[in-house]
Amino acid sequence: MAYIKQTFLEQWLYIFKEWAEALLGKKKELSSPKPIILSQRSGKGCILLQMERNTPGAVSTWRFNCELLKERSLLLTLDNIADLERHLQRAERQRDPANTRREIVYSPTRISSHRIGVSLVYPLKRTEFIGVWDANLVDHWATTHAEDYKAERLILYAALRVLSSYEIMPEFFEAEIRSKMWWEQRFLHLSKGEFLESHKINLILRSEIDKATKWEVKAL
């Protein structure tokens, strides 16, 4: 079978699709175990779960369930872009041994460090992306040992904001979480408490995901 080169975003979507299908139990042949719940926070008629996601570049994953969404789940995912790029580059070299390019490494000129994904998961049906954003969420590129620290805090606070939004104003909840603008405002507002004013977040909404409702993870 011929290998068709995919864009970096398409490759990320494929990896996410595989994990989402495993989460929904649609691929029984997958050897990966059911995702482990790392922590949880309960609210009135809702629950927020931090889940383990064993995919390349995965940093933090939160799943939100509530009475209003019924069988659907809201997923917030955070990925380290450089780690994901390294994995994809290794995979490409294995397909083509003639490809001897060096692995991608951190560089001061890198525009984005992490990818944030927000999606709704429908059991046995599909996964609908609300939005996917890339942003530089690292203060100092030299401190690679702490490269995910503030990014993880940001996604945690965003998840907690979802929990509080549901409890305070459930009548507006579903419309809000489907709005890309609502999410961007939350991310930008929360980042002000994590980064210096001189650190520009510059959330980049991936253009291909503007058609989020058309890109679905369908049941096999």
PDB file of C-alpha atoms in Angstrom:
ATOM      1  CA  MET A   1       0.000   0.000   0.000  1.00  0.00           C
ATOM      2  CA  ALA A   2       1.433   3.395  -0.985  1.00  0.00           C
ATOM      3  CA  TYR A   3       2.241   5.828   1.806  1.00  0.00           C
ATOM      4  CA  ILE A   4       0.494   9.182   1.427  1.00  0.00           C
ATOM      5  CA  LYS A   5       2.297  11.988   3.226  1.00  0.00           C
ATOM      6  CA  GLN A   6       0.018  13.808   5.663  1.00  0.00           C
ATOM      7  CA  THR A   7       0.306  17.258   7.147  1.00  0.00           C
ATOM      8  CA  PHE A   8       1.432  17.549  10.759  1.00  0.00           C
ATOM      9  CA  LEU A   9      -2.124  18.431  11.833  1.00  0.00           C
ATOM     10  CA  GLU A  10      -3.587  15.469   9.941  1.00  0.00           C
ATOM     11  CA  GLN A  11      -1.123  13.149  11.654  1.00  0.00           C
ATOM     12  CA  TRP A  12      -2.075  14.574  15.059  1.00  0.00           C
ATOM     13  CA  LEU A  13      -5.764  14.129  14.237  1.00  0.00           C
ATOM     14  CA  TYR A  14      -5.154  10.507  13.283  1.00  0.00           C
ATOM     15  CA  ILE A  15      -3.363   9.808  16.577  1.00  0.00           C
ATOM     16  CA  PHE A  16      -6.178  11.489  18.504  1.00  0.00           C
ATOM     17  CA  LYS A  17      -8.740   9.476  16.519  1.00  0.00           C
ATOM     18  CA  GLU A  18      -7.040   6.215  17.461  1.00  0.00           C
ATOM     19  CA  TRP A  19      -7.043   7.170  21.147  1.00  0.00           C
ATOM     20  CA  ALA A  20     -10.674   8.338  21.068  1.00  0.00           C
ATOM     21  CA  GLU A  21     -11.750   5.054  19.509  1.00  0.00           C
ATOM     22  CA  ALA A  22      -9.881   3.134  22.208  1.00  0.00           C
ATOM     23  CA  LEU A  23     -11.559   5.324  24.836  1.00  0.00           C
ATOM     24  CA  LEU A  24     -14.970   4.444  23.403  1.00  0.00           C
ATOM     25  CA  GLY A  25     -14.067   0.758  23.161  1.00  0.00           C
ATOM     26  CA  LYS A  26     -14.584   0.642  19.400  1.00  0.00           C
ATOM     27  CA  LYS A  27     -11.279  -1.078  18.583  1.00  0.00           C
ATOM     28  CA  LYS A  28     -11.104  -4.234  20.623  1.00  0.00           C
ATOM     29  CA  GLU A  29      -7.917  -5.317  18.891  1.00  0.00           C
ATOM     30  CA  LEU A  30      -5.964  -2.383  20.303  1.00  0.00           C
ATOM     31  CA  SER A  31      -3.484  -3.601  22.911  1.00  0.00           C
ATOM     32  CA  SER A  32      -3.561  -0.340  24.875  1.00  0.00           C
ATOM     33  CA  PRO A  33      -5.513  -0.668  28.154  1.00  0.00           C
ATOM     34  CA  LYS A  34      -8.512   1.432  29.080  1.00  0.00           C
ATOM     35  CA  PRO A  35      -7.372   4.961  30.042  1.00  0.00           C
ATOM     36  CA  ILE A  36      -6.549   5.327  33.738  1.00  0.00           C
ATOM     37  CA  ILE A  37      -8.251   8.036  35.828  1.00  0.00           C
ATOM     38  CA  LEU A  38      -5.510  10.016  37.590  1.00  0.00           C
ATOM     39  CA  SER A  39      -7.713  12.359  39.616  1.00  0.00           C
ATOM     40  CA  GLN A  40     -11.271  13.618  39.759  1.00  0.00           C
ATOM     41  CA  ARG A  41     -13.334  16.555  40.971  1.00  0.00           C
ATOM     42  CA  SER A  42     -17.063  16.294  41.478  1.00  0.00           C
ATOM     43  CA  GLY A  43     -19.638  19.072  41.185  1.00  0.00           C
ATOM     44  CA  LYS A  44     -23.401  19.384  41.251  1.00  0.00           C
ATOM     45  CA  GLY A  45     -24.574  17.015  38.519  1.00  0.00           C
ATOM     46  CA  CYS A  46     -21.120  16.860  36.921  1.00  0.00           C
ATOM     47  CA  ILE A  47     -17.680  15.318  37.240  1.00  0.00           C
ATOM     48  CA  LEU A  48     -14.234  16.298  35.960  1.00  0.00           C
ATOM     49  CA  LEU A  49     -11.717  13.521  35.353  1.00  0.00           C
ATOM     50  CA  GLN A  50      -8.002  13.783  34.678  1.00  0.00           C
ATOM     51  CA  MET A  51      -7.159  10.849  32.408  1.00  0.00           C
ATOM     52  CA  GLU A  52      -4.011   9.134  31.265  1.00  0.00           C
ATOM     53  CA  ARG A  53      -3.520   9.342  27.481  1.00  0.00           C
ATOM     54  CA  ASN A  54      -0.798   7.128  26.104  1.00  0.00           C
ATOM     55  CA  THR A  55      -0.181   8.889  22.795  1.00  0.00           C
ATOM     56  CA  PRO A  56       2.934  10.681  21.441  1.00  0.00           C
ATOM     57  CA  GLY A  57       3.362  14.164  22.904  1.00  0.00           C
ATOM     58  CA  ALA A  58       0.435  13.836  25.336  1.00  0.00           C
ATOM     59  CA  VAL A  59       0.868  16.043  28.407  1.00  0.00           C
ATOM     60  CA  SER A  60      -2.543  16.396  30.060  1.00  0.00           C
ATOM     61  CA  THR A  61      -6.089  15.206  29.322  1.00  0.00           C
ATOM     62  CA  TRP A  62      -9.325  16.177  31.070  1.00  0.00           C
ATOM     63  CA  ARG A  63     -12.768  14.688  30.526  1.00  0.00           C
ATOM     64  CA  PHE A  64     -15.937  16.468  31.664  1.00  0.00           C
ATOM     65  CA  ASN A  65     -19.289  14.736  32.067  1.00  0.00           C
ATOM     66  CA  CYS A  66     -22.534  16.359  33.166  1.00  0.00           C
ATOM     67  CA  GLU A  67     -26.297  15.799  33.149  1.00  0.00           C
ATOM     68  CA  LEU A  68     -26.823  18.447  30.464  1.00  0.00           C
ATOM     69  CA  LEU A  69     -24.482  16.798  27.958  1.00  0.00           C
ATOM     70  CA  LYS A  70     -26.132  13.419  28.653  1.00  0.00           C
ATOM     71  CA  GLU A  71     -24.069  10.727  26.906  1.00  0.00           C
ATOM     72  CA  ARG A  72     -21.535  13.129  25.476  1.00  0.00           C
ATOM     73  CA  SER A  73     -18.221  14.005  27.090  1.00  0.00           C
ATOM     74  CA  LEU A  74     -16.162  17.166  26.759  1.00  0.00           C
ATOM     75  CA  LEU A  75     -12.445  16.505  26.244  1.00  0.00           C
ATOM     76  CA  LEU A  76      -9.605  18.964  26.853  1.00  0.00           C
ATOM     77  CA  THR A  77      -6.233  17.771  25.607  1.00  0.00           C
ATOM     78  CA  LEU A  78      -2.743  19.248  25.850  1.00  0.00           C
ATOM     79  CA  ASP A  79       0.170  18.027  23.715  1.00  0.00           C
ATOM     80  CA  ASN A  80       3.835  18.964  23.545  1.00  0.00           C
ATOM     81  CA  ILE A  81       4.387  19.800  19.867  1.00  0.00           C
ATOM     82  CA  ALA A  82       8.141  19.127  19.813  1.00  0.00           C
ATOM     83  CA  ASP A  83       7.686  15.663  21.375  1.00  0.00           C
ATOM     84  CA  LEU A  84       4.983  14.852  18.828  1.00  0.00           C
ATOM     85  CA  GLU A  85       7.142  16.103  15.957  1.00  0.00           C
ATOM     86  CA  ARG A  86      10.039  13.902  17.091  1.00  0.00           C
ATOM     87  CA  HIS A  87       7.783  10.856  17.139  1.00  0.00           C
ATOM     88  CA  LEU A  88       6.386  11.576  13.667  1.00  0.00           C
ATOM     89  CA  GLN A  89       9.849  12.193  12.258  1.00  0.00           C
ATOM     90  CA  ARG A  90      11.103   8.874  13.631  1.00  0.00           C
ATOM     91  CA  ALA A  91       8.076   7.125  12.102  1.00  0.00           C
ATOM     92  CA  GLU A  92       8.769   8.773   8.732  1.00  0.00           C
ATOM     93  CA  ARG A  93      12.410   7.645   8.823  1.00  0.00           C
ATOM     94  CA  GLN A  94      11.298   4.079   9.487  1.00  0.00           C
ATOM     95  CA  ARG A  95       9.069   4.216   6.402  1.00  0.00           C
ATOM     96  CA  ASP A  96      11.892   5.662   4.328  1.00  0.00           C
ATOM     97  CA  PRO A  97      15.396   4.615   5.535  1.00  0.00           C
ATOM     98  CA  ALA A  98      16.922   7.067   3.058  1.00  0.00           C
ATOM     99  CA  ASN A  99      15.560   9.906   5.148  1.00  0.00           C
ATOM    100  CA  THR A 100      18.485  10.781   7.404  1.00  0.00           C
ATOM    101  CA  ARG A 101      17.354  14.180   8.606  1.00  0.00           C
ATOM    102  CA  ARG A 102      18.128  14.908  12.241  1.00  0.00           C
ATOM    103  CA  GLU A 103      15.314  14.983  14.753  1.00  0.00           C
ATOM    104  CA  ILE A 104      13.639  18.299  15.450  1.00  0.00           C
ATOM    105  CA  VAL A 105      14.986  19.952  18.600  1.00  0.00           C
ATOM    106  CA  TYR A 106      13.926  22.948  20.637  1.00  0.00           C
ATOM    107  CA  SER A 107      14.948  26.266  19.198  1.00  0.00           C
ATOM    108  CA  PRO A 108      14.505  29.874  20.370  1.00  0.00           C
ATOM    109  CA  THR A 109      12.688  30.640  17.104  1.00  0.00           C
ATOM    110  CA  ARG A 110       9.932  28.049  17.643  1.00  0.00           C
ATOM    111  CA  ILE A 111       6.548  29.793  17.454  1.00  0.00           C
ATOM    112  CA  SER A 112       4.410  27.264  19.335  1.00  0.00           C
ATOM    113  CA  SER A 113       5.260  24.848  22.121  1.00  0.00           C
ATOM    114  CA  HIS A 114       1.928  23.152  22.845  1.00  0.00           C
ATOM    115  CA  ARG A 115      -1.327  22.177  21.163  1.00  0.00           C
ATOM    116  CA  ILE A 116      -4.660  22.515  22.969  1.00  0.00           C
ATOM    117  CA  GLY A 117      -7.639  20.533  21.705  1.00  0.00           C
ATOM    118  CA  VAL A 118     -11.283  20.854  22.746  1.00  0.00           C
ATOM    119  CA  SER A 119     -13.784  18.297  21.507  1.00  0.00           C
ATOM    120  CA  LEU A 120     -17.092  16.584  22.219  1.00  0.00           C
ATOM    121  CA  VAL A 121     -17.147  12.792  22.241  1.00  0.00           C
ATOM    122  CA  TYR A 122     -20.325  10.939  21.294  1.00  0.00           C
ATOM    123  CA  PRO A 123     -20.291   7.279  22.416  1.00  0.00           C
ATOM    124  CA  LEU A 124     -20.291   4.875  19.459  1.00  0.00           C
ATOM    125  CA  LYS A 125     -20.828   7.763  17.024  1.00  0.00           C
ATOM    126  CA  ARG A 126     -18.114  10.349  16.525  1.00  0.00           C
ATOM    127  CA  THR A 127     -15.785  12.935  18.039  1.00  0.00           C
ATOM    128  CA  GLU A 128     -16.486  16.545  17.066  1.00  0.00           C
ATOM    129  CA  PHE A 129     -13.708  19.095  17.388  1.00  0.00           C
ATOM    130  CA  ILE A 130     -14.739  22.465  18.793  1.00  0.00           C
ATOM    131  CA  GLY A 131     -11.280  23.915  18.264  1.00  0.00           C
ATOM    132  CA  VAL A 132      -7.556  23.183  18.166  1.00  0.00           C
ATOM    133  CA  TRP A 133      -5.060  25.890  19.132  1.00  0.00           C
ATOM    134  CA  ASP A 134      -1.256  26.092  19.046  1.00  0.00           C
ATOM    135  CA  ALA A 135       0.536  28.467  21.412  1.00  0.00           C
ATOM    136  CA  ASN A 136       3.902  29.155  23.033  1.00  0.00           C
ATOM    137  CA  LEU A 137       3.256  28.192  26.653  1.00  0.00           C
ATOM    138  CA  VAL A 138       6.883  28.067  27.808  1.00  0.00           C
ATOM    139  CA  ASP A 139       8.516  31.036  29.542  1.00  0.00           C
ATOM    140  CA  HIS A 140      12.165  30.221  28.889  1.00  0.00           C
ATOM    141  CA  TRP A 141      13.103  27.694  26.245  1.00  0.00           C
ATOM    142  CA  ALA A 142      16.379  26.959  28.009  1.00  0.00           C
ATOM    143  CA  THR A 143      14.596  25.362  30.980  1.00  0.00           C
ATOM    144  CA  THR A 144      13.505  22.246  29.091  1.00  0.00           C
ATOM    145  CA  HIS A 145      13.012  20.214  32.284  1.00  0.00           C
ATOM    146  CA  ALA A 146      10.026  22.397  33.169  1.00  0.00           C
ATOM    147  CA  GLU A 147       8.711  22.900  29.641  1.00  0.00           C
ATOM    148  CA  ASP A 148       5.217  21.564  30.392  1.00  0.00           C
ATOM    149  CA  TYR A 149       4.727  23.082  33.856  1.00  0.00           C
ATOM    150  CA  LYS A 150       2.795  26.250  33.042  1.00  0.00           C
ATOM    151  CA  ALA A 151       1.005  24.651  30.107  1.00  0.00           C
ATOM    152  CA  GLU A 152      -0.323  21.952  32.446  1.00  0.00           C
ATOM    153  CA  ARG A 153      -1.472  24.556  34.957  1.00  0.00           C
ATOM    154  CA  LEU A 154      -3.255  26.474  32.217  1.00  0.00           C
ATOM    155  CA  ILE A 155      -5.220  23.432  31.020  1.00  0.00           C
ATOM    156  CA  LEU A 156      -6.039  22.505  34.639  1.00  0.00           C
ATOM    157  CA  TYR A 157      -7.459  25.977  35.301  1.00  0.00           C
ATOM    158  CA  ALA A 158      -9.417  25.817  32.030  1.00  0.00           C
ATOM    159  CA  ALA A 159     -10.912  22.480  33.090  1.00  0.00           C
ATOM    160  CA  LEU A 160     -11.855  23.908  36.495  1.00  0.00           C
ATOM    161  CA  ARG A 161     -13.444  26.893  34.741  1.00  0.00           C
ATOM    162  CA  VAL A 162     -15.649  24.473  32.792  1.00  0.00           C
ATOM    163  CA  LEU A 163     -16.728  22.884  36.076  1.00  0.00           C
ATOM    164  CA  SER A 164     -17.598  26.229  37.683  1.00  0.00           C
ATOM    165  CA  SER A 165     -19.325  27.524  34.532  1.00  0.00           C
ATOM    166  CA  TYR A 166     -21.626  24.524  34.510  1.00  0.00           C
ATOM    167  CA  GLU A 167     -22.502  24.917  38.195  1.00  0.00           C
ATOM    168  CA  ILE A 168     -23.106  28.676  38.002  1.00  0.00           C
ATOM    169  CA  MET A 169     -24.903  29.030  34.651  1.00  0.00           C
ATOM    170  CA  PRO A 170     -26.013  25.635  33.305  1.00  0.00           C
ATOM    171  CA  GLU A 171     -28.578  27.268  30.998  1.00  0.00           C
ATOM    172  CA  PHE A 172     -25.783  28.881  28.946  1.00  0.00           C
ATOM    173  CA  PHE A 173     -23.256  26.093  29.304  1.00  0.00           C
ATOM    174  CA  GLU A 174     -23.665  24.135  26.062  1.00  0.00           C
ATOM    175  CA  ALA A 175     -23.709  27.261  23.875  1.00  0.00           C
ATOM    176  CA  GLU A 176     -20.582  28.579  25.592  1.00  0.00           C
ATOM    177  CA  ILE A 177     -18.453  25.467  25.288  1.00  0.00           C
ATOM    178  CA  ARG A 178     -19.280  25.208  21.567  1.00  0.00           C
ATOM    179  CA  SER A 179     -17.941  28.741  21.002  1.00  0.00           C
ATOM    180  CA  LYS A 180     -14.309  29.073  19.885  1.00  0.00           C
ATOM    181  CA  MET A 181     -14.377  32.671  21.129  1.00  0.00           C
ATOM    182  CA  TRP A 182     -15.403  31.542  24.632  1.00  0.00           C
ATOM    183  CA  TRP A 183     -12.449  29.163  24.797  1.00  0.00           C
ATOM    184  CA  GLU A 184      -9.983  31.707  23.444  1.00  0.00           C
ATOM    185  CA  GLN A 185     -11.099  34.262  26.019  1.00  0.00           C
ATOM    186  CA  ARG A 186     -10.690  31.684  28.806  1.00  0.00           C
ATOM    187  CA  PHE A 187      -7.198  30.652  27.651  1.00  0.00           C
ATOM    188  CA  LEU A 188      -6.004  34.235  27.224  1.00  0.00           C
ATOM    189  CA  HIS A 189      -7.475  35.345  30.552  1.00  0.00           C
ATOM    190  CA  LEU A 190      -6.002  32.409  32.470  1.00  0.00           C
ATOM    191  CA  SER A 191      -2.591  32.827  30.842  1.00  0.00           C
ATOM    192  CA  LYS A 192      -2.302  36.347  32.266  1.00  0.00           C
ATOM    193  CA  GLY A 193      -1.969  34.815  35.718  1.00  0.00           C
ATOM    194  CA  GLU A 194       0.732  32.387  34.569  1.00  0.00           C
ATOM    195  CA  PHE A 195       2.990  34.433  32.310  1.00  0.00           C
ATOM    196  CA  LEU A 196       4.660  37.814  32.360  1.00  0.00           C
ATOM    197  CA  GLU A 197       2.951  40.551  30.374  1.00  0.00           C
ATOM    198  CA  SER A 198       5.873  40.501  27.941  1.00  0.00           C
ATOM    199  CA  HIS A 199       5.216  36.840  27.100  1.00  0.00           C
ATOM    200  CA  LYS A 200       2.947  36.794  24.063  1.00  0.00           C
ATOM    201  CA  ILE A 201       0.620  33.787  24.010  1.00  0.00           C
ATOM    202  CA  ASN A 202      -0.697  34.316  20.452  1.00  0.00           C
ATOM    203  CA  LEU A 203      -3.197  31.479  20.282  1.00  0.00           C
ATOM    204  CA  ILE A 204      -3.232  30.131  16.721  1.00  0.00           C
ATOM    205  CA  LEU A 205      -6.510  28.464  15.772  1.00  0.00           C
ATOM    206  CA  ARG A 206      -5.657  25.739  13.265  1.00  0.00           C
ATOM    207  CA  SER A 207      -7.475  26.756  10.088  1.00  0.00           C
ATOM    208  CA  GLU A 208      -8.262  23.180   9.100  1.00  0.00           C
ATOM    209  CA  ILE A 209     -10.295  22.783  12.274  1.00  0.00           C
ATOM    210  CA  ASP A 210     -12.540  25.729  11.441  1.00  0.00           C
ATOM    211  CA  LYS A 211     -14.599  23.004   9.758  1.00  0.00           C
ATOM    212  CA  ALA A 212     -14.643  21.083  13.052  1.00  0.00           C
ATOM    213  CA  THR A 213     -18.173  19.811  12.698  1.00  0.00           C
ATOM    214  CA  LYS A 214     -17.234  18.247   9.347  1.00  0.00           C
ATOM    215  CA  TRP A 215     -14.252  16.351  10.708  1.00  0.00           C
ATOM    216  CA  GLU A 216     -15.556  13.448  12.747  1.00  0.00           C
ATOM    217  CA  VAL A 217     -14.201  10.302  14.310  1.00  0.00           C
ATOM    218  CA  LYS A 218     -16.811   7.866  13.029  1.00  0.00           C
ATOM    219  CA  ALA A 219     -17.578   4.447  14.393  1.00  0.00           C
ATOM    220  CA  LEU A 220     -16.033   1.570  12.460  1.00  0.00           C
TER     221      LEU A 220
END
